[in-house]
Amino acid sequence: MTPEQALAAAPAKAPAAVPVEGEAPEAFELDGQPMVRWTDAEGCTRVAHDRCPHRRAPLSAGYVADGVLRCRYHGWGFGGDGRCVDVPALGPEGRIPPRARLEVVPSEVPVTLPAAPTAGSWLDGDTPGLERFWHQACRLGELAPGASVETELLGTTWTLSLAADGATYSARTAEGAEPFAVQAHLDHLWLAPTAPLAPLPEVPEWGQDGWHLRRLSRAEGRFGVGLLLDNQLDAGHFAFVHTTTFGTPDAARLPESVVERDGTTVTCTMRVPIAARNLAVVEAEDDEPRSHRTMHYAFHAPLWLRLQLDYEEGLGSTILLFGFVPQGPGRARMDLDILFRRPEGFTEDQLDERLAFEEQVVAEDLHLQRLFHDLRLPLDPAAELHTKADRYSLTCRHLLRDLLAEAAATV
């Protein structure tokens, strides 16, 4: 059975009605620890650590609806006693993990709550083992013949050069060290500090007739490279983060998906409802444009993702190519190239509008990513709480953990 057939065979389930807006909670610090304060359904003021136990997103970026504190990332809801009362991705009959709770105290009690856990393995911009893989160093268009540019990778500054004949690329550090290899591929210059354990990703559609290449603005700065990756691997945040673009309460509950791990790649296919505010499709009583799209994920370890979006009603396809670059601790870059397959009659102006829409989608993601207190991605499953809705991103983390352990052992 193909992934598409498996999805078609999955039983349809009614989505739960989940509020996506409410009153803002208050962020503050207690003994140097980020905290959040809100008023529960009984009118009591409550205090907890400013992190959701699911993916450690700051709860102060969320909202309070009917006394329930909801995380802005995935909508998890917490009552005044700290107990999780709702996981939207699971639906109303889903089983909430027993450990899904906040350690809550009344705000007037001078108590310091336990600090965040630090044990286990983490992914950051200088994690040992990342030097054993290919990384996107720069876009080829940034290098003119006879010129050089600098880029930061894993805490090291590399000078990238293109020979005057425009045919040969090279890289070296300020100390004169050279990488194992550099290679031009998919309109980027890739750099492998040491012998890579995984091949470069391939995109069969690249350069083919009917596909149009565009580039989104580069995101760079105080970001967790693993958090940026994990965000794009995740579909459970659509209803809560993308409220001005394609997010809809219908998407709060995740559909069935097909996940497969093969070598250094993990794939996933799912069909999700979208509020197609940039598409001329109306299928709702409230006249908000609605549609569906099938999403084909292909994660190439350690830090590259292909995401193909196939729209219905003859609205074409989009392939998003994410390159996540580990610059150093708490510093990362995200490059995004987009291939559009233009539907018949689609104008250049409409293509530009689609690109602007994708820029807005990314901006919604980055807004929340900038608010995280801890920028590391835990690779130890015990560091966070997971549900069956997290199967794809968790499978990718398992692959990352295994490959980084292998890489660190063979450096």
mmCIF file of C-alpha atoms in Angstrom:
data_model
loop_
_atom_site.group_PDB
_atom_site.id
_atom_site.type_symbol
_atom_site.label_atom_id
_atom_site.label_comp_id
_atom_site.label_asym_id
_atom_site.label_seq_id
_atom_site.Cartn_x
_atom_site.Cartn_y
_atom_site.Cartn_z
ATOM 1 C CA MET A 1 0.000 0.000 0.000
ATOM 2 C CA THR A 2 1.360 3.416 -0.965
ATOM 3 C CA PRO A 3 1.363 6.309 1.559
ATOM 4 C CA GLU A 4 -1.463 7.955 -0.387
ATOM 5 C CA GLN A 5 -3.559 4.759 -0.304
ATOM 6 C CA ALA A 6 -2.948 4.361 3.412
ATOM 7 C CA LEU A 7 -4.125 7.893 4.070
ATOM 8 C CA ALA A 8 -7.216 7.439 1.934
ATOM 9 C CA ALA A 9 -8.090 4.276 3.878
ATOM 10 C CA ALA A 10 -7.796 5.988 7.269
ATOM 11 C CA PRO A 11 -11.175 6.712 8.880
ATOM 12 C CA ALA A 12 -12.258 10.346 8.948
ATOM 13 C CA LYS A 13 -12.594 11.854 12.422
ATOM 14 C CA ALA A 14 -14.312 15.064 13.421
ATOM 15 C CA PRO A 15 -11.903 17.759 14.658
ATOM 16 C CA ALA A 16 -12.245 19.156 18.154
ATOM 17 C CA ALA A 17 -13.148 22.816 18.629
ATOM 18 C CA VAL A 18 -10.067 24.398 20.212
ATOM 19 C CA PRO A 19 -9.753 28.115 21.018
ATOM 20 C CA VAL A 20 -6.722 29.709 19.375
ATOM 21 C CA GLU A 21 -6.859 33.100 21.118
ATOM 22 C CA GLY A 22 -7.354 34.439 24.637
ATOM 23 C CA GLU A 23 -5.909 36.686 27.348
ATOM 24 C CA ALA A 24 -2.132 37.013 27.564
ATOM 25 C CA PRO A 25 -0.382 35.485 30.608
ATOM 26 C CA GLU A 26 2.404 37.383 32.356
ATOM 27 C CA ALA A 27 6.119 36.583 32.042
ATOM 28 C CA PHE A 28 8.498 37.350 34.912
ATOM 29 C CA GLU A 29 11.628 35.973 36.599
ATOM 30 C CA LEU A 30 12.022 34.246 39.952
ATOM 31 C CA ASP A 31 15.588 33.727 41.179
ATOM 32 C CA GLY A 32 16.764 34.101 37.592
ATOM 33 C CA GLN A 33 14.335 31.494 36.259
ATOM 34 C CA PRO A 34 11.771 32.442 33.564
ATOM 35 C CA MET A 35 8.276 32.101 35.024
ATOM 36 C CA VAL A 36 4.692 32.577 33.868
ATOM 37 C CA ARG A 37 1.705 33.901 35.840
ATOM 38 C CA TRP A 38 -1.992 33.545 34.954
ATOM 39 C CA THR A 39 -5.468 33.499 36.502
ATOM 40 C CA ASP A 40 -7.219 30.131 36.467
ATOM 41 C CA ALA A 41 -10.922 29.285 36.158
ATOM 42 C CA GLU A 42 -11.423 29.726 39.937
ATOM 43 C CA GLY A 43 -9.982 33.244 39.858
ATOM 44 C CA CYS A 44 -6.744 32.139 41.538
ATOM 45 C CA THR A 45 -3.413 33.498 40.366
ATOM 46 C CA ARG A 46 -1.026 30.685 39.466
ATOM 47 C CA VAL A 47 2.720 30.549 38.773
ATOM 48 C CA ALA A 48 4.775 27.952 36.898
ATOM 49 C CA HIS A 49 8.018 27.651 34.985
ATOM 50 C CA ASP A 50 7.783 29.371 31.623
ATOM 51 C CA ARG A 51 8.130 26.210 29.565
ATOM 52 C CA CYS A 52 5.645 23.716 28.225
ATOM 53 C CA PRO A 53 6.582 20.110 29.117
ATOM 54 C CA HIS A 54 5.813 19.053 25.539
ATOM 55 C CA ARG A 55 8.402 21.013 23.504
ATOM 56 C CA ARG A 56 9.645 23.548 26.091
ATOM 57 C CA ALA A 57 8.034 26.497 24.294
ATOM 58 C CA PRO A 58 7.536 29.568 26.513
ATOM 59 C CA LEU A 59 4.052 29.444 27.999
ATOM 60 C CA SER A 60 4.139 33.230 28.395
ATOM 61 C CA ALA A 61 3.826 33.408 24.591
ATOM 62 C CA GLY A 62 0.533 31.539 24.859
ATOM 63 C CA TYR A 63 -2.916 32.601 26.004
ATOM 64 C CA VAL A 64 -5.546 31.948 28.666
ATOM 65 C CA ALA A 65 -9.023 30.833 27.557
ATOM 66 C CA ASP A 66 -11.662 29.960 30.194
ATOM 67 C CA GLY A 67 -8.962 29.842 32.864
ATOM 68 C CA VAL A 68 -6.913 27.290 30.923
ATOM 69 C CA LEU A 69 -3.330 28.287 30.097
ATOM 70 C CA ARG A 70 -2.627 27.219 26.524
ATOM 71 C CA CYS A 71 0.746 26.870 24.856
ATOM 72 C CA ARG A 72 1.064 28.913 21.665
ATOM 73 C CA TYR A 73 3.102 26.163 19.984
ATOM 74 C CA HIS A 74 0.716 23.177 20.041
ATOM 75 C CA GLY A 75 -2.239 24.369 22.095
ATOM 76 C CA TRP A 76 -1.685 22.101 25.108
ATOM 77 C CA GLY A 77 -4.000 23.340 27.870
ATOM 78 C CA PHE A 78 -3.210 23.399 31.607
ATOM 79 C CA GLY A 79 -5.638 23.909 34.481
ATOM 80 C CA GLY A 80 -4.985 25.823 37.675
ATOM 81 C CA ASP A 81 -3.589 22.719 39.393
ATOM 82 C CA GLY A 82 -1.015 22.328 36.613
ATOM 83 C CA ARG A 83 -2.627 19.235 35.126
ATOM 84 C CA CYS A 84 -2.806 19.046 31.330
ATOM 85 C CA VAL A 85 -6.472 18.988 30.353
ATOM 86 C CA ASP A 86 -6.193 19.022 26.562
ATOM 87 C CA VAL A 87 -3.800 17.892 23.814
ATOM 88 C CA PRO A 88 -5.528 19.122 20.632
ATOM 89 C CA ALA A 89 -3.480 16.945 18.275
ATOM 90 C CA LEU A 90 -4.948 13.831 19.942
ATOM 91 C CA GLY A 91 -8.586 14.883 19.853
ATOM 92 C CA PRO A 92 -11.037 14.800 22.785
ATOM 93 C CA GLU A 93 -10.749 11.029 23.299
ATOM 94 C CA GLY A 94 -6.942 10.987 23.126
ATOM 95 C CA ARG A 95 -4.897 9.755 26.074
ATOM 96 C CA ILE A 96 -3.010 12.585 27.767
ATOM 97 C CA PRO A 97 0.395 11.512 29.164
ATOM 98 C CA PRO A 98 0.206 11.241 32.983
ATOM 99 C CA ARG A 99 3.413 13.303 33.302
ATOM 100 C CA ALA A 100 1.860 16.172 31.327
ATOM 101 C CA ARG A 101 1.569 18.695 34.120
ATOM 102 C CA LEU A 102 3.141 21.902 35.371
ATOM 103 C CA GLU A 103 4.551 22.381 38.851
ATOM 104 C CA VAL A 104 2.254 25.172 39.965
ATOM 105 C CA VAL A 105 2.261 27.339 43.114
ATOM 106 C CA PRO A 106 0.118 30.325 44.188
ATOM 107 C CA SER A 107 1.934 33.506 43.189
ATOM 108 C CA GLU A 108 2.101 34.841 46.755
ATOM 109 C CA VAL A 109 4.144 31.864 47.994
ATOM 110 C CA PRO A 110 7.930 32.572 47.814
ATOM 111 C CA VAL A 111 8.927 29.165 46.419
ATOM 112 C CA THR A 112 11.643 28.408 43.878
ATOM 113 C CA LEU A 113 10.481 25.614 41.593
ATOM 114 C CA PRO A 114 12.916 22.969 40.311
ATOM 115 C CA ALA A 115 15.128 24.079 37.430
ATOM 116 C CA ALA A 116 14.853 22.680 33.928
ATOM 117 C CA PRO A 117 16.495 19.272 33.408
ATOM 118 C CA THR A 118 19.928 19.332 31.750
ATOM 119 C CA ALA A 119 20.865 15.648 31.527
ATOM 120 C CA GLY A 120 20.955 13.700 28.291
ATOM 121 C CA SER A 121 22.169 14.505 24.789
ATOM 122 C CA TRP A 122 21.340 17.769 23.052
ATOM 123 C CA LEU A 123 21.676 19.227 19.576
ATOM 124 C CA ASP A 124 23.150 22.716 19.303
ATOM 125 C CA GLY A 125 25.360 24.663 16.945
ATOM 126 C CA ASP A 126 28.543 23.046 18.231
ATOM 127 C CA THR A 127 27.409 19.483 18.991
ATOM 128 C CA PRO A 128 30.257 16.956 18.527
ATOM 129 C CA GLY A 129 29.735 14.787 15.467
ATOM 130 C CA LEU A 130 28.191 17.454 13.238
ATOM 131 C CA GLU A 131 31.583 17.922 11.582
ATOM 132 C CA ARG A 132 31.090 14.490 9.976
ATOM 133 C CA PHE A 133 28.371 15.769 7.634
ATOM 134 C CA TRP A 134 27.798 18.108 4.698
ATOM 135 C CA HIS A 135 26.518 21.604 5.514
ATOM 136 C CA GLN A 136 25.296 24.422 3.297
ATOM 137 C CA ALA A 137 28.042 27.054 3.468
ATOM 138 C CA CYS A 138 26.640 29.725 1.133
ATOM 139 C CA ARG A 139 24.552 30.243 -1.968
ATOM 140 C CA LEU A 140 26.550 30.116 -5.172
ATOM 141 C CA GLY A 141 25.245 33.536 -6.146
ATOM 142 C CA GLU A 142 27.106 35.035 -3.175
ATOM 143 C CA LEU A 143 30.472 34.129 -4.744
ATOM 144 C CA ALA A 144 31.767 36.009 -7.783
ATOM 145 C CA PRO A 145 34.842 34.747 -9.707
ATOM 146 C CA GLY A 146 37.990 35.795 -7.870
ATOM 147 C CA ALA A 147 36.029 36.811 -4.750
ATOM 148 C CA SER A 148 35.604 35.421 -1.228
ATOM 149 C CA VAL A 149 32.970 35.437 1.509
ATOM 150 C CA GLU A 150 33.076 34.359 5.141
ATOM 151 C CA THR A 151 30.673 31.967 6.826
ATOM 152 C CA GLU A 152 30.432 30.553 10.341
ATOM 153 C CA LEU A 153 30.020 26.815 10.816
ATOM 154 C CA LEU A 154 30.230 24.915 14.114
ATOM 155 C CA GLY A 155 31.965 27.826 15.819
ATOM 156 C CA THR A 156 34.612 28.175 13.105
ATOM 157 C CA THR A 157 34.837 30.965 10.539
ATOM 158 C CA TRP A 158 35.547 29.723 7.031
ATOM 159 C CA THR A 159 36.630 31.847 4.077
ATOM 160 C CA LEU A 160 34.959 30.539 0.923
ATOM 161 C CA SER A 161 36.508 31.413 -2.435
ATOM 162 C CA LEU A 162 35.784 31.015 -6.130
ATOM 163 C CA ALA A 163 38.771 30.992 -8.476
ATOM 164 C CA ALA A 164 39.055 33.703 -11.111
ATOM 165 C CA ASP A 165 38.147 31.190 -13.807
ATOM 166 C CA GLY A 166 34.799 30.619 -12.057
ATOM 167 C CA ALA A 167 35.352 26.859 -11.967
ATOM 168 C CA THR A 168 37.032 25.977 -8.661
ATOM 169 C CA TYR A 169 35.738 26.499 -5.125
ATOM 170 C CA SER A 170 37.845 26.334 -1.965
ATOM 171 C CA ALA A 171 37.585 26.998 1.764
ATOM 172 C CA ARG A 172 39.998 27.545 4.621
ATOM 173 C CA THR A 173 40.062 28.824 8.190
ATOM 174 C CA ALA A 174 42.087 31.777 9.482
ATOM 175 C CA GLU A 175 44.696 29.238 10.619
ATOM 176 C CA GLY A 176 44.932 27.807 7.109
ATOM 177 C CA ALA A 177 43.043 24.575 7.764
ATOM 178 C CA GLU A 178 41.090 23.130 4.854
ATOM 179 C CA PRO A 179 37.909 21.027 4.988
ATOM 180 C CA PHE A 180 37.625 17.466 3.788
ATOM 181 C CA ALA A 181 35.676 18.704 0.767
ATOM 182 C CA VAL A 182 33.596 21.494 -0.739
ATOM 183 C CA GLN A 183 31.081 20.893 -3.506
ATOM 184 C CA ALA A 184 28.659 22.975 -5.559
ATOM 185 C CA HIS A 185 25.231 21.343 -5.393
ATOM 186 C CA LEU A 186 21.632 22.588 -5.702
ATOM 187 C CA ASP A 187 22.868 26.164 -6.170
ATOM 188 C CA HIS A 188 24.709 26.099 -2.828
ATOM 189 C CA LEU A 189 28.322 25.538 -1.864
ATOM 190 C CA TRP A 190 28.419 22.644 0.591
ATOM 191 C CA LEU A 191 31.246 22.078 3.070
ATOM 192 C CA ALA A 192 32.223 18.878 4.899
ATOM 193 C CA PRO A 193 34.787 19.594 7.667
ATOM 194 C CA THR A 194 35.700 15.880 7.803
ATOM 195 C CA ALA A 195 34.708 12.766 5.829
ATOM 196 C CA PRO A 196 30.874 12.835 5.687
ATOM 197 C CA LEU A 197 28.766 9.937 6.935
ATOM 198 C CA ALA A 198 25.766 10.791 4.732
ATOM 199 C CA PRO A 199 25.457 11.737 1.055
ATOM 200 C CA LEU A 200 24.265 15.056 -0.284
ATOM 201 C CA PRO A 201 20.485 15.217 -0.787
ATOM 202 C CA GLU A 202 19.058 14.948 -4.284
ATOM 203 C CA VAL A 203 16.103 16.828 -5.774
ATOM 204 C CA PRO A 204 14.962 15.198 -9.057
ATOM 205 C CA GLU A 205 12.763 18.192 -9.931
ATOM 206 C CA TRP A 206 15.697 20.630 -9.788
ATOM 207 C CA GLY A 207 16.137 22.290 -13.184
ATOM 208 C CA GLN A 208 13.206 20.435 -14.736
ATOM 209 C CA ASP A 209 10.690 22.140 -17.018
ATOM 210 C CA GLY A 210 7.613 23.398 -15.212
ATOM 211 C CA TRP A 211 9.371 24.038 -11.889
ATOM 212 C CA HIS A 212 10.248 27.623 -10.937
ATOM 213 C CA LEU A 213 12.965 28.348 -8.360
ATOM 214 C CA ARG A 214 12.561 31.140 -5.817
ATOM 215 C CA ARG A 215 14.439 31.939 -2.610
ATOM 216 C CA LEU A 216 13.079 33.195 0.666
ATOM 217 C CA SER A 217 14.811 35.658 2.949
ATOM 218 C CA ARG A 218 17.558 34.092 5.048
ATOM 219 C CA ALA A 219 16.940 33.694 8.780
ATOM 220 C CA GLU A 220 20.064 34.075 10.902
ATOM 221 C CA GLY A 221 20.963 34.905 14.490
ATOM 222 C CA ARG A 222 19.873 33.713 17.937
ATOM 223 C CA PHE A 223 18.192 30.473 16.954
ATOM 224 C CA GLY A 224 18.552 26.857 17.972
ATOM 225 C CA VAL A 225 19.499 24.919 14.861
ATOM 226 C CA GLY A 226 17.723 21.816 16.155
ATOM 227 C CA LEU A 227 14.653 23.801 17.183
ATOM 228 C CA LEU A 228 14.404 25.321 13.696
ATOM 229 C CA LEU A 229 14.574 21.833 12.219
ATOM 230 C CA ASP A 230 12.091 20.352 14.687
ATOM 231 C CA ASN A 231 9.637 23.152 13.962
ATOM 232 C CA GLN A 232 9.578 22.321 10.249
ATOM 233 C CA LEU A 233 9.242 18.580 10.923
ATOM 234 C CA ASP A 234 6.131 19.240 12.995
ATOM 235 C CA ALA A 235 2.537 19.602 11.762
ATOM 236 C CA GLY A 236 0.856 19.880 15.156
ATOM 237 C CA HIS A 237 1.536 23.609 15.467
ATOM 238 C CA PHE A 238 -0.331 24.724 12.334
ATOM 239 C CA ALA A 239 -3.590 25.690 14.073
ATOM 240 C CA PHE A 240 -1.834 27.732 16.768
ATOM 241 C CA VAL A 241 1.205 29.356 15.136
ATOM 242 C CA HIS A 242 -0.071 30.001 11.606
ATOM 243 C CA THR A 243 -3.258 31.826 12.544
ATOM 244 C CA THR A 244 -2.848 34.565 9.900
ATOM 245 C CA THR A 245 -1.843 32.308 6.996
ATOM 246 C CA PHE A 246 -3.069 28.725 6.563
ATOM 247 C CA GLY A 247 -3.749 27.569 10.123
ATOM 248 C CA THR A 248 -7.293 26.517 10.986
ATOM 249 C CA PRO A 249 -8.856 24.923 14.099
ATOM 250 C CA ASP A 250 -9.740 22.006 11.806
ATOM 251 C CA ALA A 251 -6.019 21.175 11.746
ATOM 252 C CA ALA A 252 -5.635 21.031 15.534
ATOM 253 C CA ARG A 253 -6.120 17.281 15.435
ATOM 254 C CA LEU A 254 -3.518 15.531 13.319
ATOM 255 C CA PRO A 255 -4.611 12.934 10.758
ATOM 256 C CA GLU A 256 -3.102 9.507 10.262
ATOM 257 C CA SER A 257 0.380 9.572 8.727
ATOM 258 C CA VAL A 258 2.867 7.165 7.185
ATOM 259 C CA VAL A 259 6.421 7.350 8.633
ATOM 260 C CA GLU A 260 9.393 5.406 7.255
ATOM 261 C CA ARG A 261 13.076 5.439 8.232
ATOM 262 C CA ASP A 262 15.579 4.378 5.581
ATOM 263 C CA GLY A 263 19.303 4.867 6.086
ATOM 264 C CA THR A 264 19.943 8.554 6.782
ATOM 265 C CA THR A 265 16.472 9.640 5.647
ATOM 266 C CA VAL A 266 13.050 9.690 7.342
ATOM 267 C CA THR A 267 9.901 10.292 5.299
ATOM 268 C CA CYS A 268 6.321 11.063 6.240
ATOM 269 C CA THR A 269 3.102 11.665 4.308
ATOM 270 C CA MET A 270 -0.089 13.246 5.634
ATOM 271 C CA ARG A 271 -3.137 15.106 4.298
ATOM 272 C CA VAL A 272 -4.222 18.154 6.295
ATOM 273 C CA PRO A 273 -6.978 20.780 6.073
ATOM 274 C CA ILE A 274 -5.834 24.356 5.538
ATOM 275 C CA ALA A 275 -7.413 27.784 5.661
ATOM 276 C CA ALA A 276 -6.278 28.702 2.166
ATOM 277 C CA ARG A 277 -6.380 32.458 2.651
ATOM 278 C CA ASN A 278 -4.092 32.943 -0.341
ATOM 279 C CA LEU A 279 -6.044 30.588 -2.639
ATOM 280 C CA ALA A 280 -9.287 31.178 -4.525
ATOM 281 C CA VAL A 281 -11.144 28.227 -2.986
ATOM 282 C CA VAL A 282 -14.205 28.487 -0.754
ATOM 283 C CA GLU A 283 -15.603 25.411 0.953
ATOM 284 C CA ALA A 284 -16.918 26.716 4.245
ATOM 285 C CA GLU A 285 -20.166 28.173 5.526
ATOM 286 C CA ASP A 286 -18.325 31.161 7.008
ATOM 287 C CA ASP A 287 -16.863 31.941 3.551
ATOM 288 C CA GLU A 288 -13.281 31.503 4.758
ATOM 289 C CA PRO A 289 -11.320 29.820 1.951
ATOM 290 C CA ARG A 290 -10.726 26.160 2.805
ATOM 291 C CA SER A 291 -8.809 23.432 1.059
ATOM 292 C CA HIS A 292 -6.576 20.429 1.752
ATOM 293 C CA ARG A 293 -3.012 19.641 0.910
ATOM 294 C CA THR A 294 -0.951 16.472 1.037
ATOM 295 C CA MET A 295 2.437 16.957 2.683
ATOM 296 C CA HIS A 296 5.411 14.778 1.795
ATOM 297 C CA TYR A 297 8.301 15.178 4.248
ATOM 298 C CA ALA A 298 11.812 13.872 3.542
ATOM 299 C CA PHE A 299 14.349 14.582 6.298
ATOM 300 C CA HIS A 300 17.979 14.065 5.285
ATOM 301 C CA ALA A 301 20.174 13.839 8.365
ATOM 302 C CA PRO A 302 21.467 15.785 9.995
ATOM 303 C CA LEU A 303 20.066 19.192 8.994
ATOM 304 C CA TRP A 304 18.267 19.272 5.648
ATOM 305 C CA LEU A 305 14.584 18.884 4.835
ATOM 306 C CA ARG A 306 12.524 18.565 1.679
ATOM 307 C CA LEU A 307 8.823 19.277 2.139
ATOM 308 C CA GLN A 308 6.523 18.874 -0.863
ATOM 309 C CA LEU A 309 3.054 20.413 -0.659
ATOM 310 C CA ASP A 310 0.526 19.095 -3.177
ATOM 311 C CA TYR A 311 -2.556 21.313 -3.276
ATOM 312 C CA GLU A 312 -5.980 20.179 -4.386
ATOM 313 C CA GLU A 313 -8.416 21.817 -6.820
ATOM 314 C CA GLY A 314 -5.658 22.090 -9.440
ATOM 315 C CA LEU A 315 -3.642 24.590 -7.413
ATOM 316 C CA GLY A 316 -0.241 23.082 -8.169
ATOM 317 C CA SER A 317 2.630 21.925 -5.982
ATOM 318 C CA THR A 318 5.356 23.563 -3.941
ATOM 319 C CA ILE A 319 8.642 21.999 -2.817
ATOM 320 C CA LEU A 320 10.328 23.649 0.160
ATOM 321 C CA LEU A 321 14.050 22.930 0.588
ATOM 322 C CA PHE A 322 15.294 23.839 4.066
ATOM 323 C CA GLY A 323 18.986 24.006 4.923
ATOM 324 C CA PHE A 324 19.686 24.440 8.653
ATOM 325 C CA VAL A 325 23.224 25.658 9.349
ATOM 326 C CA PRO A 326 24.788 25.222 12.836
ATOM 327 C CA GLN A 327 26.897 28.355 13.317
ATOM 328 C CA GLY A 328 27.742 27.945 16.997
ATOM 329 C CA PRO A 329 26.085 27.595 20.429
ATOM 330 C CA GLY A 330 22.690 29.284 20.199
ATOM 331 C CA ARG A 331 23.385 30.586 16.692
ATOM 332 C CA ALA A 332 21.970 29.216 13.464
ATOM 333 C CA ARG A 333 21.013 30.065 9.907
ATOM 334 C CA MET A 334 18.092 28.801 7.865
ATOM 335 C CA ASP A 335 18.175 28.944 4.062
ATOM 336 C CA LEU A 336 14.968 28.185 2.191
ATOM 337 C CA ASP A 337 14.699 27.540 -1.536
ATOM 338 C CA ILE A 338 11.277 26.980 -3.097
ATOM 339 C CA LEU A 339 10.319 25.167 -6.270
ATOM 340 C CA PHE A 340 6.868 26.081 -7.594
ATOM 341 C CA ARG A 341 5.001 24.038 -10.162
ATOM 342 C CA ARG A 342 2.801 26.666 -11.728
ATOM 343 C CA PRO A 343 -0.819 25.668 -12.450
ATOM 344 C CA GLU A 344 -2.182 26.402 -15.919
ATOM 345 C CA GLY A 345 -2.947 30.102 -16.273
ATOM 346 C CA PHE A 346 -0.928 31.041 -13.172
ATOM 347 C CA THR A 347 0.660 34.473 -13.764
ATOM 348 C CA GLU A 348 4.036 35.797 -12.629
ATOM 349 C CA ASP A 349 2.256 38.160 -10.237
ATOM 350 C CA GLN A 350 0.427 35.226 -8.671
ATOM 351 C CA LEU A 351 3.744 33.429 -8.278
ATOM 352 C CA ASP A 352 5.132 36.473 -6.456
ATOM 353 C CA GLU A 353 2.051 36.512 -4.229
ATOM 354 C CA ARG A 354 2.585 32.841 -3.370
ATOM 355 C CA LEU A 355 6.197 33.638 -2.448
ATOM 356 C CA ALA A 356 5.129 36.539 -0.228
ATOM 357 C CA PHE A 357 2.642 34.222 1.465
ATOM 358 C CA GLU A 358 5.392 31.679 2.190
ATOM 359 C CA GLU A 359 7.510 34.509 3.659
ATOM 360 C CA GLN A 360 4.640 35.271 6.030
ATOM 361 C CA VAL A 361 4.363 31.606 7.032
ATOM 362 C CA VAL A 362 8.071 31.486 7.895
ATOM 363 C CA ALA A 363 7.798 34.761 9.828
ATOM 364 C CA GLU A 364 5.118 33.204 12.043
ATOM 365 C CA ASP A 365 7.441 30.297 12.839
ATOM 366 C CA LEU A 366 10.446 32.515 13.525
ATOM 367 C CA HIS A 367 8.499 34.805 15.855
ATOM 368 C CA LEU A 368 7.935 31.935 18.288
ATOM 369 C CA GLN A 369 11.408 30.460 17.770
ATOM 370 C CA ARG A 370 12.983 33.728 18.935
ATOM 371 C CA LEU A 371 11.135 33.458 22.261
ATOM 372 C CA PHE A 372 12.572 30.098 23.390
ATOM 373 C CA HIS A 373 14.687 30.361 26.528
ATOM 374 C CA ASP A 374 16.765 27.206 25.940
ATOM 375 C CA LEU A 375 17.870 26.904 22.309
ATOM 376 C CA ARG A 376 19.088 23.307 22.478
ATOM 377 C CA LEU A 377 17.103 20.398 21.033
ATOM 378 C CA PRO A 378 17.006 17.387 23.381
ATOM 379 C CA LEU A 379 17.779 14.080 21.689
ATOM 380 C CA ASP A 380 17.022 12.130 24.870
ATOM 381 C CA PRO A 381 13.271 11.290 24.737
ATOM 382 C CA ALA A 382 13.013 11.623 28.527
ATOM 383 C CA ALA A 383 13.745 15.367 28.357
ATOM 384 C CA GLU A 384 10.298 16.152 26.917
ATOM 385 C CA LEU A 385 6.827 14.624 26.667
ATOM 386 C CA HIS A 386 5.681 12.929 23.475
ATOM 387 C CA THR A 387 2.423 11.609 22.055
ATOM 388 C CA LYS A 388 1.587 9.557 18.981
ATOM 389 C CA ALA A 389 1.132 12.858 17.136
ATOM 390 C CA ASP A 390 4.894 13.429 17.501
ATOM 391 C CA ARG A 391 5.888 10.186 15.795
ATOM 392 C CA TYR A 392 7.562 11.761 12.770
ATOM 393 C CA SER A 393 9.677 14.365 14.537
ATOM 394 C CA LEU A 394 10.582 11.853 17.249
ATOM 395 C CA THR A 395 11.721 9.304 14.634
ATOM 396 C CA CYS A 396 13.925 12.005 13.113
ATOM 397 C CA ARG A 397 15.416 12.749 16.533
ATOM 398 C CA HIS A 398 16.190 9.074 17.053
ATOM 399 C CA LEU A 399 18.047 9.026 13.728
ATOM 400 C CA LEU A 400 19.939 12.186 14.671
ATOM 401 C CA ARG A 401 20.931 10.754 18.040
ATOM 402 C CA ASP A 402 22.161 7.513 16.468
ATOM 403 C CA LEU A 403 24.151 9.231 13.707
ATOM 404 C CA LEU A 404 25.726 11.816 16.007
ATOM 405 C CA ALA A 405 26.764 9.097 18.435
ATOM 406 C CA GLU A 406 28.359 7.186 15.549
ATOM 407 C CA ALA A 407 30.028 10.336 14.242
ATOM 408 C CA ALA A 408 31.407 11.379 17.621
ATOM 409 C CA ALA A 409 32.808 7.888 18.165
ATOM 410 C CA THR A 410 34.696 7.889 14.863
ATOM 411 C CA VAL A 411 36.127 11.422 14.754
#
